Amino acid sequence: WNIEEDRLDGPRIRLKNLKALDSISKVHKQVVALDLPFESWGALEIREQIGEGGFGRVYRAFDRNLSRTVALKLLPDEQEDKLLADLRFVEEARRLAGIKHPNVVTIYGVDRFKDRSGLWMEWLEGEDLDSALQHNGPFGAMEAAALGVDICHALAAVHKAELVHRDVKLSNIFRERGGRVVLMDFGSSTRQTCKTAFDDLNHLSGTPVYIAPECFDGIDSRERIDIYSLGVTLYCLSSGKYPMEPGTPDEIRQRHRDGELVPLLDQNPELPTRFIEIVNKAMHTDPAQRYQSAGEMEHDLTGYLGNAHMPAPNHRPKTAPKWFPALAAAAVLAIAAVALFVILPMLNRFDANAELRLRNDDRRTSERLEQGSVVHPGDSIFAELDLSHKAYVYILNQDRRGRQYLLFPVEGLEKTNPVPAGEDVRLPEDSIDGWDVDTIGGEETILIIASKFPVTFAEDLIARLDQPGNGRPIKLHEDMATRLRGIGGLSVPKPNKGDSPVDSMKSQLFLQTAGNDGIRVWEYKLRNPE
C-alpha cells in the first residue's frame, strides 16, 4: 500500500479507504478463523460456520473421501451430562440416518472425533421458509397448503422411525432451488422430552412460540407436538405473523393460559375458510382434538388442494370383514390394478432440474444465479435444464410492478415445445446469448415450468401474450413509453383483469403439482436495484 501511495500523484483518499477496507477484511478473516473449532473433523475439512442454535453449531464442510460439500453439525462442547447427551445423540442420529425420504434431509453419518459428537448431512442450495417469508411476504393459502403436504410426508417418515422432531418451524424447513421441500435440523429430536424438562422451562426442546401448550405442563403428546408446530408454521406462512406475541417459555405458557392466541382469520381475512379450519385443528390446545397423525393432516390438506374429497379416516380399530371367495378374487384384481397404476409411473418417472445462469463478460463462461442474486443492465441471462424426458417448458418474467413477459416459448426461435430430453439443455437456444437485462427494474421474478405434457392454463396464458418477432421493437404500455422494462427480448402482455397471469399461474401450479410427478416448477427472485 505504501508503494502505491508513493506512485500516486493525485488525491489519496480513495487509496486510504481501500487500505482501511483491506485491514478490516484481514481482521474479519482472523475472527472467522477463530470461530472454527478445528480445521478438520474426521475426514471433513471445516470451511465456515453457517448457523448456531441451542443444540450446536452448523458448518459448511468438505468431505475429502467423497469429494463433496456437506453440512456438519457439532454438539456443544460445554453441557451438563455430556457423556449421556452424546450417547443419546449418536444413538438417535443413527436412527435418523436410516430415514430415506425426499422431504427429510439426508444424514450421511454420525461419529465422534476430538471429543466432539456430530453428524454430517447433505448440503442444500436454496433458502429456508423464514427467509422466503421475509423476502416475499405471506404465502397464499394454496402454496402454504402444498408446502404443508410435503412436511406431513416428512413427519410421517420421522414418526414411523419412532422419532419426534420437536422443533418444526419456518427456519427448519428448506426449499431447494429445484422446488424440493426438506425438513431439517433434528437437534431437538435427540434431546429431552416434555416430561423430563417441564421442571425447568428454559430446557424445553423447541422454539417457545411453536411449542404445543401441553409441553409447558410436562405432558408429552409425542407426534401431536409436531402437528401443533406444523399448524403454527402454516399460520405464520399465510399471515406473516405469530399466533401470539413471542417471548420466553414462561411468558408463552402464561399467554396460553390467558387465551391470547389471535385467530388466523383476524390476521388475514382473505384466507379460505377450509384452510383456516385445517390450521385451527392442527393448533388445537387439546392434543386429543388435533390431527392424530401426519397422514390425517395430509389427507385434509390434499383434499383442500382438490386431490381428495373423502372424509378423514377414522383411526378406531375395526372388526375384520368376512371375505367370500368371489370378493377375495375381486380384491386380488383390485390390488393388481393399483400396482399397475403405482409401479408403472415409477418406472417412467419424470426427473428435471433447472437453473438460471449469468453469462460472464467473456461470453464463453457463466455462473449460476441464486435466489436474491443481483443483475444489472447489460447482463445476459439464460436457463439450463436437465430433462429425463422430452418436456413442455414455459418461462415467464414478472417485474415488481406486476408486468409480465414471455421468455419461452416464443416465435422465431429454433427451439420450441416439446424440448428434447438431455443434460445442459440451454434456453432460449445455443445461438443466442440469452435474455438481456435492458435497464433498472427493481425486482424480477422468473418462473420456469417443465412438464411431461402440455400445461393447459400455461398454453392459455401464452395465447394472451404478444409475441415479439425477430427485430421487431418491444411493445410498451402507453404510460410506460419512456421506460424500458427489466429483462429484454419480450413483449408486454395485454391488460388482464384481476390477478396477474403469472400469479394466477402460480396458484394453478401449486394446485396441480400437489402429488403430481409430471410437473416441476422453479421460481427465482432476482434483484435489479434502482
C-alpha positions as MATLAB code, in Angstrom:
seq = 'WNIEEDRLDGPRIRLKNLKALDSISKVHKQVVALDLPFESWGALEIREQIGEGGFGRVYRAFDRNLSRTVALKLLPDEQEDKLLADLRFVEEARRLAGIKHPNVVTIYGVDRFKDRSGLWMEWLEGEDLDSALQHNGPFGAMEAAALGVDICHALAAVHKAELVHRDVKLSNIFRERGGRVVLMDFGSSTRQTCKTAFDDLNHLSGTPVYIAPECFDGIDSRERIDIYSLGVTLYCLSSGKYPMEPGTPDEIRQRHRDGELVPLLDQNPELPTRFIEIVNKAMHTDPAQRYQSAGEMEHDLTGYLGNAHMPAPNHRPKTAPKWFPALAAAAVLAIAAVALFVILPMLNRFDANAELRLRNDDRRTSERLEQGSVVHPGDSIFAELDLSHKAYVYILNQDRRGRQYLLFPVEGLEKTNPVPAGEDVRLPEDSIDGWDVDTIGGEETILIIASKFPVTFAEDLIARLDQPGNGRPIKLHEDMATRLRGIGGLSVPKPNKGDSPVDSMKSQLFLQTAGNDGIRVWEYKLRNPE';
ca = [
       0.000    0.000    0.000;
       2.887    2.388    0.769;
       4.404    1.767   -2.669;
       1.078    2.533   -4.368;
       0.697    5.674   -2.251;
       4.141    6.901   -3.340;
       3.263    6.336   -7.002;
       0.022    8.292   -6.787;
       0.153   11.948   -7.801;
      -3.477   12.928   -7.173;
      -5.767   12.745   -4.116;
      -5.078    9.740   -1.883;
      -8.469    9.490   -0.137;
      -9.691    6.563   -2.277;
      -6.444    4.657   -1.735;
      -6.686    5.226    2.025;
     -10.243    3.918    2.013;
      -9.161    0.791    0.144;
      -6.325    0.298    2.605;
      -8.746    0.565    5.530;
     -11.116   -1.893    3.861;
      -8.253   -4.354    3.379;
      -7.373   -4.102    7.075;
     -10.980   -4.747    8.090;
     -11.120   -7.747    5.762;
      -7.995   -9.258    7.324;
      -9.363   -8.795   10.829;
     -12.678  -10.370    9.776;
     -10.895  -13.397    8.339;
      -8.965  -13.809   11.585;
     -12.180  -13.642   13.621;
     -13.899  -16.189   11.369;
     -10.889  -18.471   11.636;
     -11.013  -18.253   15.446;
     -14.698  -19.262   15.335;
     -13.891  -22.638   13.780;
     -13.392  -25.380   16.404;
     -10.905  -27.296   14.239;
      -9.559  -27.201   10.711;
     -10.830  -30.731   10.229;
     -13.090  -33.216   11.999;
     -12.507  -36.770   10.883;
     -12.457  -36.787    7.080;
     -14.234  -33.429    6.914;
     -12.480  -30.116    6.292;
     -14.411  -27.367    8.103;
     -14.789  -24.313    5.858;
     -17.145  -21.869    7.637;
     -19.852  -21.595   10.265;
     -23.323  -21.173    8.769;
     -25.635  -21.461   11.771;
     -25.929  -21.803   15.508;
     -28.615  -22.920   17.933;
     -29.170  -24.381   21.356;
     -28.191  -27.826   20.098;
     -24.897  -26.961   18.468;
     -23.292  -25.185   15.561;
     -23.587  -25.989   11.871;
     -20.667  -25.663    9.463;
     -20.101  -25.960    5.763;
     -17.528  -28.702    5.358;
     -15.858  -30.699    2.617;
     -15.816  -34.496    2.684;
     -12.362  -35.487    1.417;
     -13.329  -39.141    0.984;
     -16.303  -38.459   -1.299;
     -15.210  -35.049   -2.680;
     -18.462  -33.272   -1.859;
     -19.694  -30.394    0.268;
     -21.705  -31.341    3.354;
     -23.313  -29.643    6.337;
     -21.706  -30.617    9.640;
     -23.476  -30.218   12.977;
     -21.383  -30.465   16.159;
     -22.848  -30.746   19.641;
     -21.867  -28.009   22.120;
     -18.639  -28.693   23.955;
     -19.964  -27.443   27.291;
     -23.150  -29.111   28.521;
     -24.454  -30.964   31.556;
     -24.353  -34.778   31.471;
     -22.156  -34.538   28.374;
     -21.490  -38.282   28.114;
     -25.178  -39.205   28.376;
     -26.150  -36.477   25.897;
     -23.516  -37.668   23.436;
     -24.641  -41.293   23.694;
     -28.278  -40.304   23.134;
     -27.284  -38.037   20.235;
     -25.292  -40.759   18.470;
     -27.983  -43.412   19.018;
     -30.871  -41.323   17.690;
     -28.824  -39.724   14.901;
     -28.140  -43.216   13.601;
     -31.886  -43.831   13.530;
     -32.297  -40.567   11.630;
     -29.710  -41.733    9.111;
     -31.971  -44.695    8.393;
     -34.783  -42.410    7.166;
     -34.716  -42.252    3.378;
     -37.331  -39.766    2.231;
     -37.128  -36.900   -0.300;
     -38.657  -34.434    2.194;
     -36.235  -35.301    5.018;
     -32.648  -34.089    4.938;
     -30.293  -36.987    4.208;
     -27.957  -37.857    7.084;
     -24.670  -39.226    5.759;
     -23.108  -40.219    9.049;
     -22.626  -39.652   12.763;
     -19.428  -40.028   14.746;
     -17.225  -38.639   17.479;
     -13.832  -37.031   16.913;
     -11.687  -34.758   19.068;
     -14.089  -35.208   21.986;
     -16.982  -33.737   19.956;
     -20.018  -35.635   18.676;
     -21.518  -34.582   15.378;
     -23.401  -35.617   12.298;
     -22.970  -34.613    8.683;
     -25.715  -34.328    6.122;
     -26.452  -33.230    2.578;
     -25.670  -29.647    1.597;
     -28.747  -27.792    0.338;
     -28.917  -24.852   -2.086;
     -31.893  -22.520   -1.716;
     -33.490  -20.812    1.279;
     -35.457  -21.684    4.387;
     -39.105  -20.649    4.671;
     -38.320  -17.990    7.255;
     -36.050  -16.229    4.740;
     -38.619  -16.731    1.967;
     -41.308  -15.144    4.153;
     -39.067  -12.184    4.960;
     -38.190  -11.646    1.288;
     -41.580  -12.260   -0.326;
     -44.224  -11.656    2.334;
     -47.063  -14.029    3.324;
     -47.739  -17.075    1.146;
     -51.087  -17.783   -0.463;
     -53.266  -20.480    1.112;
     -52.691  -22.979   -1.716;
     -48.930  -22.531   -1.696;
     -48.842  -22.873    2.100;
     -51.054  -25.973    1.909;
     -48.828  -27.543   -0.763;
     -45.797  -26.967    1.460;
     -47.750  -28.424    4.368;
     -48.394  -31.604    2.369;
     -44.647  -32.071    1.867;
     -43.904  -31.556    5.562;
     -46.653  -34.014    6.510;
     -44.901  -36.592    4.335;
     -41.613  -35.778    6.083;
     -43.151  -36.044    9.556;
     -44.829  -39.342    8.685;
     -41.398  -40.775    7.830;
     -39.869  -39.375   11.029;
     -42.698  -40.670   13.215;
     -42.506  -44.098   11.586;
     -38.902  -44.242   12.830;
     -40.333  -43.640   16.332;
     -38.807  -40.172   16.499;
     -40.396  -36.794   17.184;
     -38.839  -33.713   15.600;
     -39.891  -31.276   18.395;
     -38.746  -28.154   16.549;
     -40.818  -27.850   13.363;
     -40.697  -24.185   12.347;
     -40.107  -21.916    9.357;
     -36.322  -21.801    9.685;
     -36.099  -25.608    9.853;
     -37.931  -26.113    6.558;
     -35.805  -25.590    3.470;
     -36.887  -25.144   -0.136;
     -34.222  -26.061   -2.660;
     -33.785  -24.151   -5.897;
     -35.485  -27.003   -7.750;
     -38.572  -26.763   -5.534;
     -37.879  -29.736   -3.243;
     -39.067  -29.076    0.320;
     -36.866  -30.522    3.078;
     -37.372  -30.849    6.833;
     -34.048  -30.421    8.609;
     -32.346  -29.654   11.962;
     -33.214  -32.634   14.135;
     -31.292  -31.368   17.181;
     -34.377  -31.269   19.380;
     -35.436  -34.796   18.445;
     -32.311  -36.137   20.119;
     -32.875  -34.254   23.367;
     -35.220  -34.241   26.342;
     -38.932  -34.966   26.222;
     -41.518  -32.663   27.729;
     -41.753  -34.947   30.767;
     -38.065  -34.663   31.611;
     -37.889  -30.918   31.051;
     -41.094  -29.432   32.462;
     -39.480  -28.599   35.807;
     -37.165  -26.157   34.020;
     -38.937  -24.327   31.202;
     -35.661  -22.982   29.846;
     -34.681  -26.580   28.953;
     -37.764  -27.277   26.885;
     -36.928  -28.645   23.445;
     -38.043  -26.362   20.634;
     -38.797  -22.694   19.959;
     -41.314  -21.322   22.536;
     -43.971  -19.844   20.227;
     -44.077  -23.111   18.204;
     -44.248  -25.420   21.249;
     -47.512  -27.239   21.948;
     -49.197  -25.861   25.100;
     -49.274  -29.222   26.919;
     -45.468  -29.334   26.877;
     -45.395  -26.423   29.316;
     -47.225  -28.683   31.796;
     -44.903  -31.638   31.272;
     -47.285  -33.637   29.054;
     -45.540  -35.371   26.162;
     -48.098  -35.906   23.379;
     -45.404  -37.254   21.036;
     -46.358  -36.935   17.341;
     -49.079  -34.407   18.142;
     -46.377  -31.988   19.311;
     -45.099  -31.858   15.719;
     -48.658  -31.487   14.397;
     -49.146  -28.396   16.569;
     -45.822  -26.909   15.421;
     -46.732  -27.510   11.774;
     -50.026  -25.709   12.391;
     -48.127  -22.706   13.769;
     -45.806  -22.860   10.752;
     -48.740  -22.692    8.307;
     -50.287  -19.901   10.412;
     -47.084  -17.852   10.108;
     -46.635  -18.643    6.409;
     -50.126  -17.488    5.472;
     -50.312  -14.412    7.717;
     -46.729  -13.249    8.179;
     -47.363  -13.080   11.939;
     -47.083  -15.299   15.001;
     -50.303  -16.548   16.626;
     -49.247  -14.787   19.819;
     -46.554  -12.358   20.908;
     -43.192  -14.208   21.064;
     -41.479  -14.447   24.425;
     -39.720  -16.681   26.913;
     -41.103  -20.155   27.680;
     -42.591  -18.817   30.925;
     -44.300  -15.949   29.070;
     -45.652  -18.235   26.328;
     -47.097  -20.646   28.908;
     -48.915  -17.759   30.582;
     -50.245  -16.483   27.248;
     -51.660  -19.918   26.512;
     -53.373  -19.925   29.902;
     -54.753  -16.431   29.272;
     -56.081  -17.423   25.828;
     -54.076  -14.770   23.958;
     -53.874  -16.669   20.661;
     -55.047  -14.408   17.799;
     -57.444  -16.131   15.327;
     -55.881  -16.649   11.905;
     -58.886  -15.048   10.210;
     -58.203  -11.793   12.080;
     -54.619  -11.797   10.801;
     -55.583  -12.450    7.173;
     -59.335  -12.154    6.383;
     -58.747  -13.216    2.752;
     -57.780  -16.797    3.632;
     -60.274  -19.524    2.622;
     -62.410  -20.946    5.428;
     -61.344  -24.552    4.789;
     -57.648  -23.698    5.041;
     -58.248  -21.869    8.335;
     -60.172  -24.881    9.681;
     -57.223  -27.170    8.938;
     -54.742  -24.849   10.656;
     -57.056  -24.387   13.651;
     -57.434  -28.148   14.097;
     -53.672  -28.670   13.941;
     -53.230  -25.952   16.591;
     -55.995  -27.106   18.936;
     -54.962  -26.647   22.576;
     -56.262  -30.144   23.385;
     -53.992  -32.800   21.800;
     -56.954  -35.178   21.547;
     -58.759  -32.694   19.273;
     -55.793  -32.240   16.922;
     -54.939  -34.376   13.942;
     -53.710  -37.627   15.447;
     -51.151  -38.284   12.731;
     -49.304  -36.533    9.937;
     -51.182  -38.705    7.458;
     -54.534  -37.494    8.752;
     -53.492  -33.851    8.363;
     -52.024  -34.521    4.913;
     -55.362  -36.036    3.881;
     -57.226  -32.816    4.680;
     -54.582  -30.566    3.108;
     -54.626  -32.624   -0.082;
     -58.412  -32.537   -0.031;
     -58.292  -28.757    0.224;
     -55.982  -28.671   -2.781;
     -58.554  -30.590   -4.790;
     -56.983  -34.057   -4.855;
     -59.266  -35.814   -2.369;
     -62.863  -35.421   -1.288;
     -63.340  -38.264    1.183;
     -63.622  -37.545    4.928;
     -60.505  -38.009    7.043;
     -60.012  -41.646    8.016;
     -61.318  -42.925   11.350;
     -58.403  -44.440   13.266;
     -60.532  -46.564   15.616;
     -59.864  -50.296   15.188;
     -62.442  -52.082   13.097;
     -63.552  -55.712   13.059;
     -62.092  -57.524   10.073;
     -64.787  -58.313    7.463;
     -65.566  -61.878    6.387;
     -64.380  -62.365    2.825;
     -66.304  -64.614    0.468;
     -64.259  -66.262   -2.333;
     -65.725  -64.038   -5.064;
     -64.953  -60.899   -3.076;
     -61.446  -62.157   -2.355;
     -60.837  -62.655   -6.079;
     -62.115  -59.154   -6.762;
     -59.762  -57.819   -4.103;
     -56.785  -59.521   -5.771;
     -57.725  -57.944   -9.105;
     -58.102  -54.547   -7.442;
     -54.675  -54.838   -5.821;
     -53.157  -55.800   -9.173;
     -54.787  -52.786  -10.802;
     -53.474  -50.475   -8.086;
     -49.997  -51.951   -8.521;
     -50.109  -51.139  -12.225;
     -51.053  -47.538  -11.535;
     -48.434  -47.164   -8.785;
     -45.455  -49.081  -10.170;
     -45.649  -48.158  -13.851;
     -45.444  -44.400  -13.205;
     -42.362  -45.028  -11.051;
     -40.697  -46.764  -13.985;
     -41.456  -43.728  -16.121;
     -40.512  -41.120  -13.503;
     -40.011  -37.571  -14.753;
     -36.787  -36.068  -13.400;
     -35.895  -32.473  -14.175;
     -33.643  -29.759  -12.856;
     -33.338  -26.138  -13.947;
     -31.113  -23.235  -13.079;
     -30.639  -19.673  -14.238;
     -27.155  -18.644  -15.313;
     -25.495  -15.280  -15.849;
     -23.168  -15.077  -18.844;
     -19.791  -13.611  -17.940;
     -18.128  -10.760  -19.801;
     -16.032  -13.148  -21.897;
     -19.362  -14.522  -23.305;
     -17.910  -18.055  -23.081;
     -18.335  -18.831  -19.388;
     -21.231  -18.360  -16.997;
     -22.116  -18.546  -13.317;
     -25.196  -19.850  -11.548;
     -27.713  -17.342  -10.206;
     -29.112  -17.895   -6.711;
     -32.250  -16.582   -5.043;
     -31.775  -12.846   -4.496;
     -28.840  -12.532   -6.909;
     -28.257   -9.029   -8.276;
     -28.423   -8.379  -12.028;
     -27.550   -5.175  -13.874;
     -28.276   -3.563  -17.248;
     -26.237   -5.305  -19.934;
     -26.219   -8.676  -18.173;
     -27.294  -11.689  -20.209;
     -29.292  -14.486  -18.560;
     -30.157  -17.954  -19.825;
     -31.728  -21.134  -18.431;
     -30.055  -24.532  -18.319;
     -32.146  -27.682  -17.829;
     -31.527  -31.390  -17.287;
     -34.516  -33.394  -18.543;
     -35.053  -37.155  -18.267;
     -37.889  -36.949  -20.828;
     -38.858  -34.501  -23.512;
     -40.790  -31.719  -21.812;
     -43.036  -28.752  -22.365;
     -41.167  -25.785  -20.917;
     -42.630  -22.377  -20.094;
     -40.527  -19.472  -18.806;
     -42.105  -16.184  -17.732;
     -40.815  -12.981  -16.182;
     -42.693  -10.574  -13.914;
     -41.261   -7.295  -12.629;
     -42.084   -5.752   -9.267;
     -44.909   -3.694  -10.808;
     -46.697   -6.835  -11.928;
     -45.944   -6.598  -15.652;
     -45.361   -9.942  -17.340;
     -43.187  -11.018  -20.249;
     -42.932  -14.341  -22.027;
     -39.373  -15.690  -22.245;
     -40.052  -19.147  -23.698;
     -41.520  -20.393  -25.999;
     -41.556  -17.505  -28.473;
     -41.950  -17.376  -32.231;
     -38.846  -17.155  -34.384;
     -36.655  -19.472  -32.290;
     -35.488  -22.869  -33.481;
     -36.202  -24.436  -30.101;
     -39.835  -24.846  -29.228;
     -42.025  -27.219  -27.251;
     -41.605  -30.037  -26.591;
     -37.942  -29.545  -25.627;
     -35.854  -32.703  -26.219;
     -34.545  -34.679  -23.243;
     -30.907  -34.294  -22.300;
     -28.389  -32.670  -19.986;
     -27.407  -28.989  -20.090;
     -30.284  -28.069  -22.408;
     -29.927  -24.323  -22.953;
     -32.788  -21.898  -23.436;
     -33.555  -19.724  -25.330;
     -31.053  -21.589  -27.609;
     -27.339  -22.044  -28.259;
     -27.107  -19.400  -30.987;
     -28.431  -16.653  -28.687;
     -26.513  -15.282  -25.700;
     -29.659  -15.121  -23.591;
     -32.203  -12.638  -22.315;
     -30.647   -9.216  -21.834;
     -31.243   -7.008  -18.818;
     -32.137   -3.715  -20.503;
     -32.381   -1.322  -17.594;
     -33.117   -0.917  -13.907;
     -36.180   -2.889  -12.842;
     -36.282   -3.226   -9.043;
     -37.097   -6.926   -8.689;
     -37.570   -9.634  -11.286;
     -39.466  -12.886  -10.736;
     -38.742  -15.660  -13.208;
     -40.998  -18.721  -13.279;
     -39.783  -21.905  -15.004;
     -42.191  -24.791  -15.624;
     -41.256  -28.188  -17.066;
     -43.975  -30.774  -17.718;
     -44.235  -34.121  -19.477;
     -47.457  -32.905  -21.066;
     -48.763  -29.510  -22.246;
     -49.984  -27.400  -19.309;
     -53.413  -26.153  -20.357;
     -53.510  -22.948  -18.340;
     -49.945  -22.111  -19.399;
     -50.910  -22.520  -23.049;
     -53.964  -20.303  -22.468;
     -51.790  -17.644  -20.864;
     -49.292  -17.707  -23.729;
     -52.132  -17.184  -26.189;
     -52.874  -13.875  -24.429;
     -49.290  -12.586  -24.604;
     -47.943  -10.581  -27.535;
     -45.177  -12.459  -29.334;
     -42.084  -10.477  -30.418;
     -40.842  -11.051  -33.938;
     -37.200  -11.013  -34.999;
     -36.007   -7.393  -34.940;
     -39.463   -6.135  -34.015;
     -39.440   -3.353  -31.398;
     -40.726   -4.079  -27.922;
     -44.328   -3.030  -27.346;
     -44.890   -0.963  -24.217;
     -47.930    0.280  -22.379;
     -48.623    3.900  -23.314;
     -47.869    5.150  -19.790;
     -44.529    3.354  -19.896;
     -43.403    4.610  -23.274;
     -40.397    6.373  -21.761;
     -39.328    3.492  -19.538;
     -37.802    0.243  -20.749;
     -38.699   -2.978  -18.985;
     -36.286   -5.052  -16.888;
     -35.485   -8.134  -18.983;
     -35.289   -7.854  -22.743;
     -36.429   -9.701  -25.819;
     -40.087   -9.895  -24.840;
     -43.319   -8.066  -25.369;
     -45.600   -6.655  -22.712;
     -48.790   -8.723  -22.230;
     -52.244   -7.425  -22.947;
     -54.052   -5.997  -19.904;
     -55.714   -8.635  -17.755;
     -58.352   -8.096  -15.091;
     -57.932   -9.491  -11.605;
     -54.771  -11.313  -10.590;
     -51.744  -11.048  -12.834;
     -51.328  -14.012  -15.209;
     -48.114  -15.107  -13.502;
     -49.694  -15.004  -10.020;
     -52.709  -16.878  -11.361;
     -50.438  -19.452  -12.955;
     -48.526  -19.929   -9.694;
     -51.763  -20.639   -7.841;
     -52.826  -23.133  -10.508;
     -49.410  -24.778  -10.429;
     -49.434  -25.325   -6.680;
     -52.841  -26.928   -7.115;
     -51.753  -29.154   -9.999;
     -48.294  -30.129   -8.693;
     -49.523  -31.455   -5.338;
     -48.815  -35.168   -5.712;
     -48.105  -34.797   -9.445;
     -44.820  -36.332  -10.556;
     -45.086  -34.971  -14.110;
     -44.583  -31.252  -13.426;
     -41.619  -29.344  -11.998;
     -41.705  -25.656  -11.045;
     -38.870  -23.268  -10.162;
     -39.292  -19.671   -9.047;
     -36.380  -17.229   -8.957;
     -36.441  -13.737   -7.497;
     -33.592  -11.560   -8.760;
     -32.733   -8.079   -7.584;
     -32.313   -5.396  -10.238;
     -31.839   -2.393   -7.912;
     -32.683    1.151   -8.885;
];
